[in-house]
Structures are given as structure tokens and as C-alpha cells.
Amino acid sequence: MDDKADAGITPRDWCAELTARIPNFVGYQSKDQRRTADKMVRDTMVLKLDDLREILSDVIEKANDAETSVVDDISKILRTMNELRDKIEFLGYGDATFFTDEQLNPDFLSRVYQLETQIYDSLDELETAFESPKDLGRRDTLKDIRKRLEVISQDFATRKETLKSSR
């Protein structure tokens, strides 16, 4: 899964990490609260992506004609972010047993929390890449952003499949 997660001597409390990041998040232990908790997790991810998209939009507005290729690259990144945002916000699970099973295996829940924490970590890393708007005009920065978005998209797809399996 993630070598960084396995490297520590003490296991990470993935649920506690999410609880620290998402106000009022109580986890997935209670069947009655799972849909609400899932929505909270996804809404927080969407808000973070919206903030980052706004930064890129501002960069495009301030760019001049000499930076046309950079604007094109940023526009492509914005489209990718929009697609990812929509996947996260409008995710359909069908009849996932994740939401209907009375109890979920603690190891399974830990896996879900770990995936979600990884997505948040990647979003935080992406946010760090956006800290210097001047750097957003550099090709290597834009390439790094595209790679990070791909990782987030892959982790979110893994999360979706994990929730569908509930095992």
C-alpha cells in the first residue's frame, strides 16, 4: 500500500487523523452515520479542490499573451481537477454493503481510513505546490501537479472499489 505508512514502529490511527481534519467526523463504525460520514469526507475533499482550482483560475487571469502555452497547460489541469471534483462529489456506489452492513471488520475500516488519509495527504501536497503562484508558470511544477492529480484520482478509484467490496 504505502511504504511511508508501514515504516513507523507504531501503527497510525487513520480514523484519528481524519477526525482531526474533518470537523464533526465520527467515522464509519455506526451504520446509521456512514452515509453522512462519507459525504463529509467527500465534501471536504471537494472544498479543497475548489480552493486549488480558484488559485489556478487567478493565475490564468493574470497571465499575459507571452504565457499562452502555460495557460493551455493550466487549463488542462483545471479540466482534470473539474473531472476529479465531479467524481468525488457525485460518486455513486449502487447497493454497496458498506452502507448496509451492521458491522464492518476493523481491518477493513482501517484500510478505508488509510486510503482517505492518503488522499488528504496528496491534497495537502498539491496545496503546497500551489503556494507560490509564480512557480505555477513553470513546466516542472505543472508536471508535478498533473502527477499528483493522477495519484489522487487513482487513490479515490481504489477507495470507491474498496467501499463496494466492504471486505
PDB file of C-alpha atoms in Angstrom:
ATOM      1  CA  MET A   1       0.000   0.000   0.000  1.00  0.00           C
ATOM      2  CA  ASP A   2       2.112   2.895   1.253  1.00  0.00           C
ATOM      3  CA  ASP A   3       5.672   2.368   2.406  1.00  0.00           C
ATOM      4  CA  LYS A   4       5.520   5.559   4.480  1.00  0.00           C
ATOM      5  CA  ALA A   5       2.595   4.141   6.436  1.00  0.00           C
ATOM      6  CA  ASP A   6       4.323   0.828   7.081  1.00  0.00           C
ATOM      7  CA  ALA A   7       7.672   2.343   8.057  1.00  0.00           C
ATOM      8  CA  GLY A   8       6.636   3.576  11.500  1.00  0.00           C
ATOM      9  CA  ILE A   9       7.031   1.484  14.616  1.00  0.00           C
ATOM     10  CA  THR A  10       3.619   2.401  15.981  1.00  0.00           C
ATOM     11  CA  PRO A  11       0.642   1.997  13.680  1.00  0.00           C
ATOM     12  CA  ARG A  12      -1.063   5.185  12.597  1.00  0.00           C
ATOM     13  CA  ASP A  13      -4.562   5.829  13.839  1.00  0.00           C
ATOM     14  CA  TRP A  14      -6.101   6.617  10.466  1.00  0.00           C
ATOM     15  CA  CYS A  15      -9.518   7.447  11.909  1.00  0.00           C
ATOM     16  CA  ALA A  16      -7.989   9.921  14.369  1.00  0.00           C
ATOM     17  CA  GLU A  17      -6.126  11.611  11.519  1.00  0.00           C
ATOM     18  CA  LEU A  18      -9.363  12.057   9.593  1.00  0.00           C
ATOM     19  CA  THR A  19     -11.200  13.248  12.684  1.00  0.00           C
ATOM     20  CA  ALA A  20      -8.531  15.931  13.142  1.00  0.00           C
ATOM     21  CA  ARG A  21      -9.011  17.107   9.548  1.00  0.00           C
ATOM     22  CA  ILE A  22     -12.789  16.965   9.249  1.00  0.00           C
ATOM     23  CA  PRO A  23     -14.887  18.799  11.818  1.00  0.00           C
ATOM     24  CA  ASN A  24     -17.623  16.599  13.346  1.00  0.00           C
ATOM     25  CA  PHE A  25     -16.382  13.436  11.588  1.00  0.00           C
ATOM     26  CA  VAL A  26     -17.249  10.422  13.737  1.00  0.00           C
ATOM     27  CA  GLY A  27     -16.128   7.603  11.481  1.00  0.00           C
ATOM     28  CA  TYR A  28     -17.894   4.690   9.866  1.00  0.00           C
ATOM     29  CA  GLN A  29     -18.462   2.394  12.847  1.00  0.00           C
ATOM     30  CA  SER A  30     -22.183   3.196  13.073  1.00  0.00           C
ATOM     31  CA  LYS A  31     -24.280   2.039  10.131  1.00  0.00           C
ATOM     32  CA  ASP A  32     -26.671   4.935  10.697  1.00  0.00           C
ATOM     33  CA  GLN A  33     -23.921   7.537  10.282  1.00  0.00           C
ATOM     34  CA  ARG A  34     -21.953   6.042   7.381  1.00  0.00           C
ATOM     35  CA  ARG A  35     -23.617   7.939   4.552  1.00  0.00           C
ATOM     36  CA  THR A  36     -23.294  11.212   6.446  1.00  0.00           C
ATOM     37  CA  ALA A  37     -19.652  10.494   7.299  1.00  0.00           C
ATOM     38  CA  ASP A  38     -18.900   9.548   3.688  1.00  0.00           C
ATOM     39  CA  LYS A  39     -20.491  12.782   2.472  1.00  0.00           C
ATOM     40  CA  MET A  40     -18.432  14.787   4.974  1.00  0.00           C
ATOM     41  CA  VAL A  41     -15.217  13.183   3.744  1.00  0.00           C
ATOM     42  CA  ARG A  42     -16.046  13.813   0.097  1.00  0.00           C
ATOM     43  CA  ASP A  43     -17.317  17.366   0.706  1.00  0.00           C
ATOM     44  CA  THR A  44     -14.068  18.253   2.461  1.00  0.00           C
ATOM     45  CA  MET A  45     -12.080  16.885  -0.495  1.00  0.00           C
ATOM     46  CA  VAL A  46     -14.250  18.873  -2.915  1.00  0.00           C
ATOM     47  CA  LEU A  47     -13.769  22.088  -0.937  1.00  0.00           C
ATOM     48  CA  LYS A  48     -10.005  21.639  -1.035  1.00  0.00           C
ATOM     49  CA  LEU A  49     -10.105  21.059  -4.810  1.00  0.00           C
ATOM     50  CA  ASP A  50     -12.340  24.124  -5.252  1.00  0.00           C
ATOM     51  CA  ASP A  51      -9.813  26.283  -3.393  1.00  0.00           C
ATOM     52  CA  LEU A  52      -6.984  24.991  -5.573  1.00  0.00           C
ATOM     53  CA  ARG A  53      -8.987  25.491  -8.766  1.00  0.00           C
ATOM     54  CA  GLU A  54      -9.611  29.095  -7.743  1.00  0.00           C
ATOM     55  CA  ILE A  55      -5.868  29.684  -7.394  1.00  0.00           C
ATOM     56  CA  LEU A  56      -5.265  28.314 -10.894  1.00  0.00           C
ATOM     57  CA  SER A  57      -8.067  30.419 -12.326  1.00  0.00           C
ATOM     58  CA  ASP A  58      -6.453  33.519 -10.835  1.00  0.00           C
ATOM     59  CA  VAL A  59      -3.112  32.568 -12.407  1.00  0.00           C
ATOM     60  CA  ILE A  60      -4.775  32.255 -15.811  1.00  0.00           C
ATOM     61  CA  GLU A  61      -6.447  35.655 -15.427  1.00  0.00           C
ATOM     62  CA  LYS A  62      -3.126  37.319 -14.607  1.00  0.00           C
ATOM     63  CA  ALA A  63      -1.150  35.605 -17.362  1.00  0.00           C
ATOM     64  CA  ASN A  64      -0.207  37.636 -20.383  1.00  0.00           C
ATOM     65  CA  ASP A  65      -0.124  36.631 -24.060  1.00  0.00           C
ATOM     66  CA  ALA A  66       3.517  35.544 -23.846  1.00  0.00           C
ATOM     67  CA  GLU A  67       2.475  32.770 -21.473  1.00  0.00           C
ATOM     68  CA  THR A  68      -0.036  31.107 -23.820  1.00  0.00           C
ATOM     69  CA  SER A  69       1.490  27.634 -23.524  1.00  0.00           C
ATOM     70  CA  VAL A  70       1.435  27.865 -19.723  1.00  0.00           C
ATOM     71  CA  VAL A  71      -2.201  28.985 -19.825  1.00  0.00           C
ATOM     72  CA  ASP A  72      -3.009  25.989 -22.027  1.00  0.00           C
ATOM     73  CA  ASP A  73      -1.279  23.645 -19.571  1.00  0.00           C
ATOM     74  CA  ILE A  74      -3.066  25.188 -16.607  1.00  0.00           C
ATOM     75  CA  SER A  75      -6.389  24.969 -18.469  1.00  0.00           C
ATOM     76  CA  LYS A  76      -5.817  21.240 -18.968  1.00  0.00           C
ATOM     77  CA  ILE A  77      -5.028  20.848 -15.276  1.00  0.00           C
ATOM     78  CA  LEU A  78      -8.226  22.722 -14.419  1.00  0.00           C
ATOM     79  CA  ARG A  79     -10.237  20.325 -16.601  1.00  0.00           C
ATOM     80  CA  THR A  80      -8.611  17.380 -14.849  1.00  0.00           C
ATOM     81  CA  MET A  81      -9.400  18.920 -11.472  1.00  0.00           C
ATOM     82  CA  ASN A  82     -13.004  19.501 -12.538  1.00  0.00           C
ATOM     83  CA  GLU A  83     -13.348  15.860 -13.583  1.00  0.00           C
ATOM     84  CA  LEU A  84     -11.821  14.660 -10.313  1.00  0.00           C
ATOM     85  CA  ARG A  85     -14.022  17.010  -8.321  1.00  0.00           C
ATOM     86  CA  ASP A  86     -17.134  15.685 -10.048  1.00  0.00           C
ATOM     87  CA  LYS A  87     -16.067  12.076  -9.450  1.00  0.00           C
ATOM     88  CA  ILE A  88     -15.682  12.811  -5.763  1.00  0.00           C
ATOM     89  CA  GLU A  89     -18.824  14.880  -5.331  1.00  0.00           C
ATOM     90  CA  PHE A  90     -21.212  12.784  -7.411  1.00  0.00           C
ATOM     91  CA  LEU A  91     -19.930   9.315  -6.601  1.00  0.00           C
ATOM     92  CA  GLY A  92     -22.452   6.521  -6.951  1.00  0.00           C
ATOM     93  CA  TYR A  93     -21.998   3.299  -5.044  1.00  0.00           C
ATOM     94  CA  GLY A  94     -25.054   1.354  -6.083  1.00  0.00           C
ATOM     95  CA  ASP A  95     -26.031  -1.064  -3.345  1.00  0.00           C
ATOM     96  CA  ALA A  96     -22.680  -1.092  -1.580  1.00  0.00           C
ATOM     97  CA  THR A  97     -22.816  -3.258   1.523  1.00  0.00           C
ATOM     98  CA  PHE A  98     -20.543  -0.686   3.160  1.00  0.00           C
ATOM     99  CA  PHE A  99     -23.654   1.354   3.905  1.00  0.00           C
ATOM    100  CA  THR A 100     -25.950  -1.539   4.842  1.00  0.00           C
ATOM    101  CA  ASP A 101     -23.827  -3.961   6.887  1.00  0.00           C
ATOM    102  CA  GLU A 102     -24.433  -3.611  10.611  1.00  0.00           C
ATOM    103  CA  GLN A 103     -20.768  -4.095  11.496  1.00  0.00           C
ATOM    104  CA  LEU A 104     -17.643  -3.726   9.435  1.00  0.00           C
ATOM    105  CA  ASN A 105     -14.376  -5.511  10.024  1.00  0.00           C
ATOM    106  CA  PRO A 106     -11.931  -3.220  11.898  1.00  0.00           C
ATOM    107  CA  ASP A 107      -9.136  -4.069   9.438  1.00  0.00           C
ATOM    108  CA  PHE A 108     -11.410  -3.099   6.551  1.00  0.00           C
ATOM    109  CA  LEU A 109     -12.293   0.188   8.259  1.00  0.00           C
ATOM    110  CA  SER A 110      -8.625   0.895   8.880  1.00  0.00           C
ATOM    111  CA  ARG A 111      -7.968   0.361   5.164  1.00  0.00           C
ATOM    112  CA  VAL A 112     -10.719   2.837   4.238  1.00  0.00           C
ATOM    113  CA  TYR A 113      -9.415   5.424   6.701  1.00  0.00           C
ATOM    114  CA  GLN A 114      -5.898   4.891   5.390  1.00  0.00           C
ATOM    115  CA  LEU A 115      -6.993   5.472   1.781  1.00  0.00           C
ATOM    116  CA  GLU A 116      -8.859   8.613   2.754  1.00  0.00           C
ATOM    117  CA  THR A 117      -5.904   9.921   4.748  1.00  0.00           C
ATOM    118  CA  GLN A 118      -3.629   9.279   1.759  1.00  0.00           C
ATOM    119  CA  ILE A 119      -5.976  11.298  -0.450  1.00  0.00           C
ATOM    120  CA  TYR A 120      -5.918  14.161   2.071  1.00  0.00           C
ATOM    121  CA  ASP A 121      -2.127  13.929   2.291  1.00  0.00           C
ATOM    122  CA  SER A 122      -1.926  14.171  -1.505  1.00  0.00           C
ATOM    123  CA  LEU A 123      -4.307  17.141  -1.493  1.00  0.00           C
ATOM    124  CA  ASP A 124      -2.093  18.812   1.117  1.00  0.00           C
ATOM    125  CA  GLU A 125       0.970  18.157  -1.057  1.00  0.00           C
ATOM    126  CA  LEU A 126      -0.890  19.604  -4.027  1.00  0.00           C
ATOM    127  CA  GLU A 127      -1.762  22.658  -1.960  1.00  0.00           C
ATOM    128  CA  THR A 128       1.933  23.089  -1.137  1.00  0.00           C
ATOM    129  CA  ALA A 129       2.714  23.085  -4.862  1.00  0.00           C
ATOM    130  CA  PHE A 130       0.214  25.954  -5.237  1.00  0.00           C
ATOM    131  CA  GLU A 131       1.772  28.124  -2.522  1.00  0.00           C
ATOM    132  CA  SER A 132       3.885  30.113  -4.920  1.00  0.00           C
ATOM    133  CA  PRO A 133       1.756  31.331  -7.845  1.00  0.00           C
ATOM    134  CA  LYS A 134       4.988  32.300  -9.628  1.00  0.00           C
ATOM    135  CA  ASP A 135       6.009  28.613  -9.670  1.00  0.00           C
ATOM    136  CA  LEU A 136       2.698  27.685 -11.302  1.00  0.00           C
ATOM    137  CA  GLY A 137       4.127  29.096 -14.524  1.00  0.00           C
ATOM    138  CA  ARG A 138       6.970  26.580 -14.521  1.00  0.00           C
ATOM    139  CA  ARG A 139       6.671  23.434 -16.604  1.00  0.00           C
ATOM    140  CA  ASP A 140       8.197  21.179 -13.928  1.00  0.00           C
ATOM    141  CA  THR A 141       5.691  22.447 -11.345  1.00  0.00           C
ATOM    142  CA  LEU A 142       2.795  21.838 -13.733  1.00  0.00           C
ATOM    143  CA  LYS A 143       4.096  18.344 -14.493  1.00  0.00           C
ATOM    144  CA  ASP A 144       4.300  17.631 -10.757  1.00  0.00           C
ATOM    145  CA  ILE A 145       0.722  18.866 -10.291  1.00  0.00           C
ATOM    146  CA  ARG A 146      -0.529  16.551 -13.063  1.00  0.00           C
ATOM    147  CA  LYS A 147       1.228  13.596 -11.413  1.00  0.00           C
ATOM    148  CA  ARG A 148      -0.275  14.421  -8.013  1.00  0.00           C
ATOM    149  CA  LEU A 149      -3.750  14.700  -9.524  1.00  0.00           C
ATOM    150  CA  GLU A 150      -3.313  11.282 -11.123  1.00  0.00           C
ATOM    151  CA  VAL A 151      -2.305   9.779  -7.767  1.00  0.00           C
ATOM    152  CA  ILE A 152      -5.356  11.333  -6.095  1.00  0.00           C
ATOM    153  CA  SER A 153      -7.605  10.032  -8.856  1.00  0.00           C
ATOM    154  CA  GLN A 154      -6.151   6.521  -8.562  1.00  0.00           C
ATOM    155  CA  ASP A 155      -6.445   6.531  -4.758  1.00  0.00           C
ATOM    156  CA  PHE A 156     -10.033   7.707  -4.991  1.00  0.00           C
ATOM    157  CA  ALA A 157     -10.846   4.942  -7.501  1.00  0.00           C
ATOM    158  CA  THR A 158      -9.275   2.432  -5.100  1.00  0.00           C
ATOM    159  CA  ARG A 159     -11.369   3.874  -2.270  1.00  0.00           C
ATOM    160  CA  LYS A 160     -14.525   3.500  -4.353  1.00  0.00           C
ATOM    161  CA  GLU A 161     -13.754  -0.137  -5.170  1.00  0.00           C
ATOM    162  CA  THR A 162     -12.835  -0.841  -1.558  1.00  0.00           C
ATOM    163  CA  LEU A 163     -16.159   0.549  -0.336  1.00  0.00           C
ATOM    164  CA  LYS A 164     -18.005  -1.513  -2.924  1.00  0.00           C
ATOM    165  CA  SER A 165     -16.316  -4.679  -1.725  1.00  0.00           C
ATOM    166  CA  SER A 166     -16.734  -3.999   2.020  1.00  0.00           C
ATOM    167  CA  ARG A 167     -14.355  -6.847   2.753  1.00  0.00           C
TER     168      ARG A 167
END
